[in-house]
mmCIF file of C-alpha atoms and ligand atoms in Angstrom:
data_model
loop_
_atom_site.group_PDB
_atom_site.id
_atom_site.type_symbol
_atom_site.label_atom_id
_atom_site.label_comp_id
_atom_site.label_asym_id
_atom_site.label_seq_id
_atom_site.Cartn_x
_atom_site.Cartn_y
_atom_site.Cartn_z
ATOM 1 C CA MET A 1 25.810 -7.394 0.945
ATOM 2 C CA GLU A 2 26.895 -9.916 2.722
ATOM 3 C CA LEU A 3 27.222 -8.532 5.949
ATOM 4 C CA HIS A 4 24.076 -7.181 5.537
ATOM 5 C CA ALA A 5 21.966 -9.695 4.207
ATOM 6 C CA ARG A 6 22.924 -12.189 7.877
ATOM 7 C CA TYR A 7 20.372 -9.248 9.379
ATOM 8 C CA GLY A 8 17.675 -9.434 6.745
ATOM 9 C CA GLY A 9 19.003 -5.356 5.605
ATOM 10 C CA VAL A 10 21.429 -2.469 5.963
ATOM 11 C CA VAL A 11 22.242 -1.765 9.726
ATOM 12 C CA PRO A 12 23.594 1.541 10.636
ATOM 13 C CA GLU A 13 26.071 1.462 11.964
ATOM 14 C CA LEU A 14 27.841 -1.182 10.878
ATOM 15 C CA ALA A 15 27.338 0.375 7.652
ATOM 16 C CA SER A 16 29.392 3.923 9.049
ATOM 17 C CA ARG A 17 31.627 0.760 10.360
ATOM 18 C CA GLN A 18 31.654 -0.885 6.792
ATOM 19 C CA HIS A 19 31.973 2.335 5.078
ATOM 20 C CA LEU A 20 35.289 3.272 7.162
ATOM 21 C CA GLU A 21 36.471 -0.031 6.278
ATOM 22 C CA ALA A 22 35.997 0.217 2.626
ATOM 23 C CA MET A 23 37.418 4.351 2.160
ATOM 24 C CA VAL A 24 40.950 3.601 1.384
ATOM 25 C CA PRO A 25 40.556 0.573 -0.415
ATOM 26 C CA VAL A 26 37.738 1.489 -2.601
ATOM 27 C CA LEU A 27 39.594 5.132 -3.586
ATOM 28 C CA ASP A 28 42.964 3.115 -4.551
ATOM 29 C CA GLU A 29 40.794 0.256 -6.418
ATOM 30 C CA ALA A 30 38.775 3.871 -7.895
ATOM 31 C CA LEU A 31 42.222 5.242 -9.296
ATOM 32 C CA GLU A 32 43.602 2.028 -10.496
ATOM 33 C CA ARG A 33 41.215 1.257 -12.755
ATOM 34 C CA ALA A 34 40.958 4.788 -14.567
ATOM 35 C CA GLY A 35 44.172 4.771 -14.354
ATOM 36 C CA CYS A 36 45.181 7.733 -12.683
ATOM 37 C CA THR A 37 46.920 9.302 -9.348
ATOM 38 C CA LEU A 38 44.711 12.433 -7.472
ATOM 39 C CA ARG A 39 47.792 14.381 -8.500
ATOM 40 C CA GLU A 40 45.410 14.440 -11.715
ATOM 41 C CA ILE A 41 41.950 14.698 -9.845
ATOM 42 C CA ASP A 42 40.409 18.246 -10.069
ATOM 43 C CA ALA A 43 37.490 18.409 -7.554
ATOM 44 C CA VAL A 44 36.126 16.110 -5.155
ATOM 45 C CA ALA A 45 31.977 15.106 -4.843
ATOM 46 C CA VAL A 46 31.062 13.878 -2.266
ATOM 47 C CA THR A 47 27.144 12.495 -1.501
ATOM 48 C CA THR A 48 26.140 15.017 1.532
ATOM 49 C CA GLY A 49 22.241 13.335 1.180
ATOM 50 C CA PRO A 50 19.688 11.868 1.703
ATOM 51 C CA GLY A 51 21.034 8.831 3.505
ATOM 52 C CA LEU A 52 22.403 7.337 6.773
ATOM 53 C CA ALA A 53 24.163 10.350 9.022
ATOM 54 C CA GLY A 54 27.158 8.238 10.108
ATOM 55 C CA ALA A 55 27.671 6.523 6.695
ATOM 56 C CA LEU A 56 26.866 10.382 5.413
ATOM 57 C CA LEU A 57 29.720 11.996 7.824
ATOM 58 C CA VAL A 58 33.091 8.689 7.017
ATOM 59 C CA GLY A 59 32.247 9.486 2.844
ATOM 60 C CA ALA A 60 32.156 13.720 3.156
ATOM 61 C CA ASN A 61 35.214 13.528 5.927
ATOM 62 C CA ALA A 62 37.182 11.658 3.325
ATOM 63 C CA ALA A 63 36.150 14.201 0.718
ATOM 64 C CA LYS A 64 36.773 16.922 2.800
ATOM 65 C CA ALA A 65 40.299 15.519 3.581
ATOM 66 C CA ILE A 66 41.372 15.032 0.130
ATOM 67 C CA ALA A 67 40.253 18.745 -1.054
ATOM 68 C CA TYR A 68 41.545 20.114 1.054
ATOM 69 C CA ALA A 69 44.813 18.424 1.083
ATOM 70 C CA ARG A 70 45.260 18.673 -2.436
ATOM 71 C CA GLY A 71 43.512 22.171 -2.782
ATOM 72 C CA LEU A 72 41.255 21.126 -4.792
ATOM 73 C CA PRO A 73 36.861 22.156 -4.913
ATOM 74 C CA LEU A 74 34.405 20.610 -2.506
ATOM 75 C CA VAL A 75 31.316 19.011 -4.162
ATOM 76 C CA ALA A 76 28.246 18.377 -2.482
ATOM 77 C CA VAL A 77 26.028 16.444 -4.496
ATOM 78 C CA ASN A 78 22.319 15.325 -3.451
ATOM 79 C CA HIS A 79 22.096 11.633 -3.788
ATOM 80 C CA LEU A 80 19.042 11.860 -5.607
ATOM 81 C CA GLU A 81 20.079 13.996 -8.069
ATOM 82 C CA GLY A 82 23.179 11.919 -8.180
ATOM 83 C CA HIS A 83 20.856 8.987 -9.568
ATOM 84 C CA VAL A 84 19.223 11.051 -12.177
ATOM 85 C CA TYR A 85 22.693 12.117 -13.456
ATOM 86 C CA ALA A 86 22.845 8.672 -14.274
ATOM 87 C CA ALA A 87 20.489 8.786 -16.811
ATOM 88 C CA TRP A 88 22.387 10.940 -19.677
ATOM 89 C CA LEU A 89 26.304 8.840 -18.232
ATOM 90 C CA ALA A 90 27.171 7.621 -21.576
ATOM 91 C CA ASP A 91 30.218 4.537 -21.267
ATOM 92 C CA GLY A 92 32.985 6.607 -22.670
ATOM 93 C CA PRO A 93 33.876 9.807 -20.697
ATOM 94 C CA PHE A 94 31.036 11.488 -20.006
ATOM 95 C CA GLY A 95 30.195 15.882 -20.705
ATOM 96 C CA GLU A 96 29.767 16.903 -23.859
ATOM 97 C CA GLU A 97 30.232 13.486 -25.173
ATOM 98 C CA ALA A 98 27.162 12.071 -23.177
ATOM 99 C CA PRO A 99 23.634 12.254 -24.484
ATOM 100 C CA ALA A 100 22.127 15.291 -24.713
ATOM 101 C CA PRO A 101 18.973 15.974 -21.285
ATOM 102 C CA ARG A 102 15.447 17.215 -23.371
ATOM 103 C CA PHE A 103 13.628 19.150 -20.993
ATOM 104 C CA PRO A 104 10.966 18.802 -18.856
ATOM 105 C CA ALA A 105 11.967 15.436 -18.473
ATOM 106 C CA LEU A 106 9.712 13.475 -16.261
ATOM 107 C CA CYS A 107 11.937 11.669 -13.820
ATOM 108 C CA LEU A 108 10.947 8.109 -11.625
ATOM 109 C CA ILE A 109 13.898 8.192 -9.407
ATOM 110 C CA VAL A 110 12.968 4.615 -7.487
ATOM 111 C CA SER A 111 15.360 3.184 -4.704
ATOM 112 C CA GLY A 112 15.292 1.715 -1.344
ATOM 113 C CA GLY A 113 14.357 5.152 0.168
ATOM 114 C CA HIS A 114 12.545 6.532 -1.827
ATOM 115 C CA THR A 115 10.134 6.447 -5.155
ATOM 116 C CA ASP A 116 9.621 9.853 -6.437
ATOM 117 C CA LEU A 117 8.421 10.767 -9.441
ATOM 118 C CA VAL A 118 10.295 14.762 -9.839
ATOM 119 C CA LEU A 119 9.863 16.846 -13.543
ATOM 120 C CA MET A 120 13.011 18.488 -14.513
ATOM 121 C CA THR A 121 12.847 21.477 -16.471
ATOM 122 C CA GLY A 122 16.574 22.322 -16.638
ATOM 123 C CA HIS A 123 19.488 21.607 -14.736
ATOM 124 C CA GLY A 124 19.291 21.523 -10.983
ATOM 125 C CA ARG A 125 15.602 22.660 -11.933
ATOM 126 C CA TYR A 126 12.780 20.288 -10.063
ATOM 127 C CA ARG A 127 9.688 19.970 -9.224
ATOM 128 C CA ARG A 128 8.724 16.930 -7.217
ATOM 129 C CA LEU A 129 5.341 15.231 -8.147
ATOM 130 C CA GLY A 130 4.476 12.116 -6.480
ATOM 131 C CA GLU A 131 6.079 10.124 -3.867
ATOM 132 C CA THR A 132 5.539 7.216 -1.976
ATOM 133 C CA ALA A 133 2.368 7.552 0.504
ATOM 134 C CA ASP A 134 4.303 4.885 3.044
ATOM 135 C CA ASP A 135 7.458 1.705 2.134
ATOM 136 C CA ALA A 136 9.625 2.923 -1.161
ATOM 137 C CA ALA A 137 8.924 0.784 -4.510
ATOM 138 C CA GLY A 138 12.683 -1.232 -3.004
ATOM 139 C CA GLU A 139 12.166 -1.572 0.815
ATOM 140 C CA ALA A 140 8.512 -2.655 -0.456
ATOM 141 C CA PHE A 141 10.617 -5.701 -2.895
ATOM 142 C CA ASP A 142 12.776 -6.132 0.709
ATOM 143 C CA LYS A 143 10.213 -6.414 2.526
ATOM 144 C CA VAL A 144 8.526 -8.985 0.696
ATOM 145 C CA ALA A 145 11.386 -11.116 -0.026
ATOM 146 C CA ARG A 146 12.037 -10.888 3.678
ATOM 147 C CA LEU A 147 9.017 -13.106 4.484
ATOM 148 C CA MET A 148 9.893 -15.328 1.182
ATOM 149 C CA GLY A 149 12.610 -16.551 2.903
ATOM 150 C CA LEU A 150 14.586 -14.941 -0.090
ATOM 151 C CA GLY A 151 17.930 -13.110 0.320
ATOM 152 C CA PHE A 152 18.818 -9.029 0.959
ATOM 153 C CA PRO A 153 18.800 -7.730 -1.312
ATOM 154 C CA GLY A 154 14.793 -8.346 -1.815
ATOM 155 C CA GLY A 155 14.981 -6.504 -5.523
ATOM 156 C CA PRO A 156 17.136 -9.450 -7.613
ATOM 157 C CA ALA A 157 15.390 -12.800 -5.456
ATOM 158 C CA ILE A 158 12.319 -11.923 -6.076
ATOM 159 C CA GLU A 159 13.508 -10.728 -10.522
ATOM 160 C CA ARG A 160 15.348 -13.925 -10.727
ATOM 161 C CA LEU A 161 12.414 -16.019 -8.560
ATOM 162 C CA ALA A 162 10.135 -14.521 -11.096
ATOM 163 C CA ASP A 163 11.966 -15.248 -13.823
ATOM 164 C CA GLY A 164 9.737 -16.587 -17.091
ATOM 165 C CA ILE A 165 6.529 -17.656 -14.473
ATOM 166 C CA ALA A 166 3.114 -16.514 -15.529
ATOM 167 C CA PRO A 167 1.944 -13.961 -12.018
ATOM 168 C CA ALA A 168 -0.749 -15.554 -10.278
ATOM 169 C CA PRO A 169 -2.964 -13.882 -8.502
ATOM 170 C CA ARG A 170 -3.755 -10.891 -9.574
ATOM 171 C CA LEU A 171 -2.940 -8.454 -6.677
ATOM 172 C CA PRO A 172 -4.886 -5.227 -5.404
ATOM 173 C CA ARG A 173 -3.292 -1.700 -6.773
ATOM 174 C CA ALA A 174 -3.408 1.668 -4.563
ATOM 175 C CA LYS A 175 -5.945 3.696 -5.287
ATOM 176 C CA LEU A 176 -4.753 7.194 -4.119
ATOM 177 C CA ARG A 177 -6.237 11.029 -3.203
ATOM 178 C CA ARG A 178 -2.949 12.041 -4.876
ATOM 179 C CA PRO A 179 -2.854 10.767 -8.411
ATOM 180 C CA TYR A 180 1.018 10.862 -8.621
ATOM 181 C CA ASP A 181 1.186 9.391 -5.358
ATOM 182 C CA PHE A 182 2.381 5.715 -5.346
ATOM 183 C CA SER A 183 1.148 3.550 -1.990
ATOM 184 C CA PHE A 184 2.967 -0.113 -1.516
ATOM 185 C CA SER A 185 2.556 -1.787 1.783
ATOM 186 C CA GLY A 186 -1.145 -2.680 1.141
ATOM 187 C CA LEU A 187 0.641 -4.998 -1.260
ATOM 188 C CA LYS A 188 3.400 -6.235 0.711
ATOM 189 C CA THR A 189 0.344 -6.667 3.656
ATOM 190 C CA LYS A 190 -2.002 -8.449 0.973
ATOM 191 C CA VAL A 191 1.811 -10.923 -0.155
ATOM 192 C CA LEU A 192 1.763 -11.594 3.795
ATOM 193 C CA ARG A 193 -1.219 -12.724 4.374
ATOM 194 C CA LEU A 194 -1.264 -14.965 1.379
ATOM 195 C CA VAL A 195 2.631 -16.308 2.232
ATOM 196 C CA ARG A 196 0.339 -17.189 5.649
ATOM 197 C CA GLY A 197 -2.227 -19.008 4.464
ATOM 198 C CA GLN A 198 -4.429 -16.845 5.776
ATOM 199 C CA GLU A 199 -6.327 -16.201 2.339
ATOM 200 C CA GLY A 200 -6.826 -20.177 1.485
ATOM 201 C CA PRO A 201 -3.889 -22.512 -0.049
ATOM 202 C CA VAL A 202 -0.906 -21.325 -0.050
ATOM 203 C CA PRO A 203 0.277 -19.572 -4.094
ATOM 204 C CA PRO A 204 3.487 -21.063 -5.299
ATOM 205 C CA LEU A 205 6.144 -18.392 -4.421
ATOM 206 C CA PRO A 206 7.036 -18.306 -8.373
ATOM 207 C CA GLU A 207 3.131 -17.189 -9.263
ATOM 208 C CA LEU A 208 3.362 -14.867 -5.580
ATOM 209 C CA ALA A 209 6.829 -13.220 -6.793
ATOM 210 C CA ALA A 210 5.822 -12.331 -10.245
ATOM 211 C CA ALA A 211 2.923 -11.641 -8.936
ATOM 212 C CA PHE A 212 3.889 -8.940 -6.413
ATOM 213 C CA GLN A 213 6.250 -7.380 -8.921
ATOM 214 C CA ASP A 214 3.743 -7.147 -11.871
ATOM 215 C CA ALA A 215 1.542 -5.510 -9.406
ATOM 216 C CA VAL A 216 4.611 -2.918 -8.610
ATOM 217 C CA VAL A 217 5.724 -2.362 -12.103
ATOM 218 C CA ASP A 218 2.299 -1.363 -13.258
ATOM 219 C CA ALA A 219 1.916 1.062 -10.602
ATOM 220 C CA LEU A 220 5.132 2.559 -11.181
ATOM 221 C CA VAL A 221 4.616 2.688 -15.028
ATOM 222 C CA THR A 222 1.009 4.045 -15.199
ATOM 223 C CA LYS A 223 1.416 6.715 -13.042
ATOM 224 C CA THR A 224 4.904 7.992 -14.585
ATOM 225 C CA LEU A 225 3.296 8.067 -18.066
ATOM 226 C CA ALA A 226 0.147 9.665 -17.133
ATOM 227 C CA ALA A 227 2.462 12.636 -15.145
ATOM 228 C CA ALA A 228 5.188 12.666 -17.944
ATOM 229 C CA ARG A 229 1.300 13.018 -20.212
ATOM 230 C CA ASP A 230 0.089 15.522 -18.072
ATOM 231 C CA HIS A 231 3.021 17.877 -18.332
ATOM 232 C CA ALA A 232 4.049 17.534 -21.417
ATOM 233 C CA ALA A 233 7.151 16.115 -20.979
ATOM 234 C CA ALA A 234 10.485 15.263 -23.875
ATOM 235 C CA GLU A 235 11.624 12.212 -22.409
ATOM 236 C CA VAL A 236 11.025 9.859 -19.547
ATOM 237 C CA ILE A 237 13.816 9.114 -17.472
ATOM 238 C CA MET A 238 14.170 6.350 -14.852
ATOM 239 C CA VAL A 239 16.865 6.088 -12.310
ATOM 240 C CA GLY A 240 18.124 4.405 -9.076
ATOM 241 C CA GLY A 241 17.727 1.244 -7.893
ATOM 242 C CA VAL A 242 14.765 -1.130 -8.475
ATOM 243 C CA ALA A 243 15.248 0.565 -12.123
ATOM 244 C CA ALA A 244 17.234 -2.384 -12.635
ATOM 245 C CA ASN A 245 14.749 -4.433 -12.842
ATOM 246 C CA THR A 246 13.950 -5.935 -16.364
ATOM 247 C CA ALA A 247 10.221 -6.194 -16.081
ATOM 248 C CA LEU A 248 10.492 -3.027 -14.765
ATOM 249 C CA ARG A 249 12.472 -1.973 -17.517
ATOM 250 C CA ARG A 250 10.894 -4.101 -19.904
ATOM 251 C CA ALA A 251 7.278 -2.577 -19.749
ATOM 252 C CA LEU A 252 7.762 1.512 -18.784
ATOM 253 C CA THR A 253 10.219 1.337 -22.507
ATOM 254 C CA GLU A 254 7.343 -0.994 -24.203
ATOM 255 C CA ARG A 255 4.134 1.146 -22.395
ATOM 256 C CA SER A 256 5.574 4.559 -22.763
ATOM 257 C CA PRO A 257 5.361 6.968 -26.282
ATOM 258 C CA LEU A 258 8.231 9.154 -25.377
ATOM 259 C CA PRO A 259 11.518 8.344 -25.458
ATOM 260 C CA VAL A 260 13.059 6.692 -22.141
ATOM 261 C CA ARG A 261 16.080 6.754 -20.844
ATOM 262 C CA ILE A 262 16.888 4.112 -18.365
ATOM 263 C CA PRO A 263 21.000 3.812 -17.067
ATOM 264 C CA ARG A 264 22.220 0.136 -17.170
ATOM 265 C CA PRO A 265 21.757 -1.860 -14.567
ATOM 266 C CA ALA A 266 24.902 -1.518 -12.595
ATOM 267 C CA LEU A 267 24.502 2.156 -13.427
ATOM 268 C CA CYS A 268 21.160 1.565 -11.673
ATOM 269 C CA THR A 269 22.188 0.817 -7.954
ATOM 270 C CA ASP A 270 24.335 3.272 -5.746
ATOM 271 C CA ASN A 271 27.369 3.731 -8.074
ATOM 272 C CA GLY A 272 30.090 6.452 -7.838
ATOM 273 C CA ALA A 273 30.259 7.816 -11.449
ATOM 274 C CA MET A 274 26.344 9.121 -10.957
ATOM 275 C CA ILE A 275 27.645 11.218 -7.939
ATOM 276 C CA ALA A 276 31.329 12.416 -10.190
ATOM 277 C CA ALA A 277 28.812 12.804 -13.622
ATOM 278 C CA CYS A 278 26.108 15.130 -11.532
ATOM 279 C CA GLY A 279 29.458 16.683 -9.404
ATOM 280 C CA TRP A 280 31.207 18.345 -12.080
ATOM 281 C CA ARG A 281 28.084 19.090 -13.940
ATOM 282 C CA ARG A 282 27.007 21.595 -10.829
ATOM 283 C CA LEU A 283 31.353 22.470 -10.414
ATOM 284 C CA ARG A 284 31.250 23.957 -14.657
ATOM 285 C CA ALA A 285 27.629 25.921 -12.498
ATOM 286 C CA GLY A 286 30.580 26.997 -9.836
ATOM 287 C CA GLN A 287 28.517 25.950 -7.147
ATOM 288 C CA ALA A 288 31.549 24.244 -5.546
ATOM 289 C CA ALA A 289 30.475 23.647 -1.551
ATOM 290 C CA PRO A 290 32.995 24.976 0.833
ATOM 291 C CA LEU A 291 34.807 23.032 3.239
ATOM 292 C CA ASP A 292 32.596 22.555 5.983
ATOM 293 C CA ALA A 293 29.575 22.260 4.264
ATOM 294 C CA ASP A 294 27.576 19.582 6.723
ATOM 295 C CA VAL A 295 25.292 16.486 5.379
ATOM 296 C CA ARG A 296 21.668 16.864 5.200
ATOM 297 C CA PRO A 297 20.477 13.012 5.821
ATOM 298 C CA GLY A 298 17.063 14.187 4.963
ATOM 299 C CA LEU A 299 17.821 15.679 1.857
ATOM 300 C CA ARG A 300 14.659 15.892 -0.593
ATOM 301 C CA ILE A 301 14.447 16.642 -4.164
ATOM 302 C CA GLY A 302 11.590 19.499 -5.965
HETATM 303 O O1 KG4 B 401 19.600 2.949 -5.129
HETATM 304 P P1 KG4 B 401 19.966 1.666 -4.393
HETATM 305 O O2 KG4 B 401 21.613 0.832 -4.845
HETATM 306 O O3 KG4 B 401 20.213 1.670 -2.808
HETATM 307 C C1 KG4 B 401 19.013 3.174 -2.505
HETATM 308 O O4 KG4 B 401 19.553 4.373 -2.303
HETATM 309 O O5 KG4 B 401 18.384 2.246 -2.016
HETATM 310 O O6 KG4 B 401 18.717 0.478 -4.732
HETATM 311 C C2 KG4 B 401 18.362 -0.081 -3.517
HETATM 312 C C3 KG4 B 401 16.881 -1.353 -3.448
HETATM 313 C C4 KG4 B 401 16.705 -2.022 -3.004
HETATM 314 O O7 KG4 B 401 16.255 -1.377 -1.727
HETATM 315 C C5 KG4 B 401 17.048 -3.366 -3.380
HETATM 316 O O8 KG4 B 401 15.958 -4.420 -3.920
HETATM 317 C C6 KG4 B 401 16.397 -2.515 -5.351
HETATM 318 O O9 KG4 B 401 16.607 -1.770 -5.494
HETATM 319 N N1 KG4 B 401 16.488 -3.672 -5.897
HETATM 320 C C7 KG4 B 401 15.870 -3.711 -6.859
HETATM 321 C C8 KG4 B 401 16.984 -4.611 -7.859
HETATM 322 N N2 KG4 B 401 17.795 -4.591 -8.273
HETATM 323 C C9 KG4 B 401 17.800 -3.412 -6.460
HETATM 324 N N3 KG4 B 401 14.533 -3.756 -7.151
HETATM 325 C C10 KG4 B 401 13.956 -4.730 -8.285
HETATM 326 N N4 KG4 B 401 14.857 -5.499 -9.075
HETATM 327 C C11 KG4 B 401 16.019 -5.203 -9.112
HETATM 328 N N5 KG4 B 401 16.991 -6.509 -9.831
HETATM 329 ZN ZN1 ZN B 402 20.421 4.523 -4.443
#
């Protein structure tokens, strides 16, 4: 984060170099914290997409090396599906002891690269109902934070600035032809014009940050709940980095007539536990990957 903050966002070449440097230390630390060694590991799950090709390659090759050297099965995991499985991670051991999913589940996957509304009808079964027409919600947080001169990542910076502040002015909600699609670039442009004083006196930044957050939260919650109602969902799931946002968590929980599952904040942003949880499911379903499995930077869900 510190390195990328200097450039205001993730720089692909730096990201893959950092992955390479961090791989062995992170692996060692994870094993140490888990109190086990590679000898006790039964399988290796790894993200093969979507994402930056360079970073994906570093992870996939490390995973293949471990799987090959120790004769373990390799499991290829879709990063977005990994986010979804964070919803059923209990604090204790996962698997049979985790809360059972209720299908169909309406999933909002909301991160730096994605804003997808997906109907999950069973394990590994997804139907994409909607997506963003332009920026992802997290990307909008990052861009708006940048034009307000706040740090990277933008989501937590905006959340801190907006904490306890009444939103003003009211910002427009995008109207789209497809009912479950999102659009955040118009909102970003509106904030830009306000910050540059092109629409009169510049509003105080905390109020503007609150207004921006309010508009994003409202769009996400309104469409998610409409999709859940229209598809007779049994529960609503919200995952991905932006799902760590307190205002969003509160609004979805308060407004939903259905049970809502949101991972605790540490499990919302990219993490290894979610990939392990999803990989474990895949493995049990007999879906190990060959050792020559490729990375898929443009992989989607549903
Ligand atoms: O899932 P994630 O860790 O990485 C991707 O797969 O993109 O999500 C990162 C995104 C960033 O855009 C970041 O600004 C946003 O999640 N984010 C937040 C918050 N924490 C992280 N957005 C709003 N409020 C937060 N508290
Ligand atoms: Zn992610």
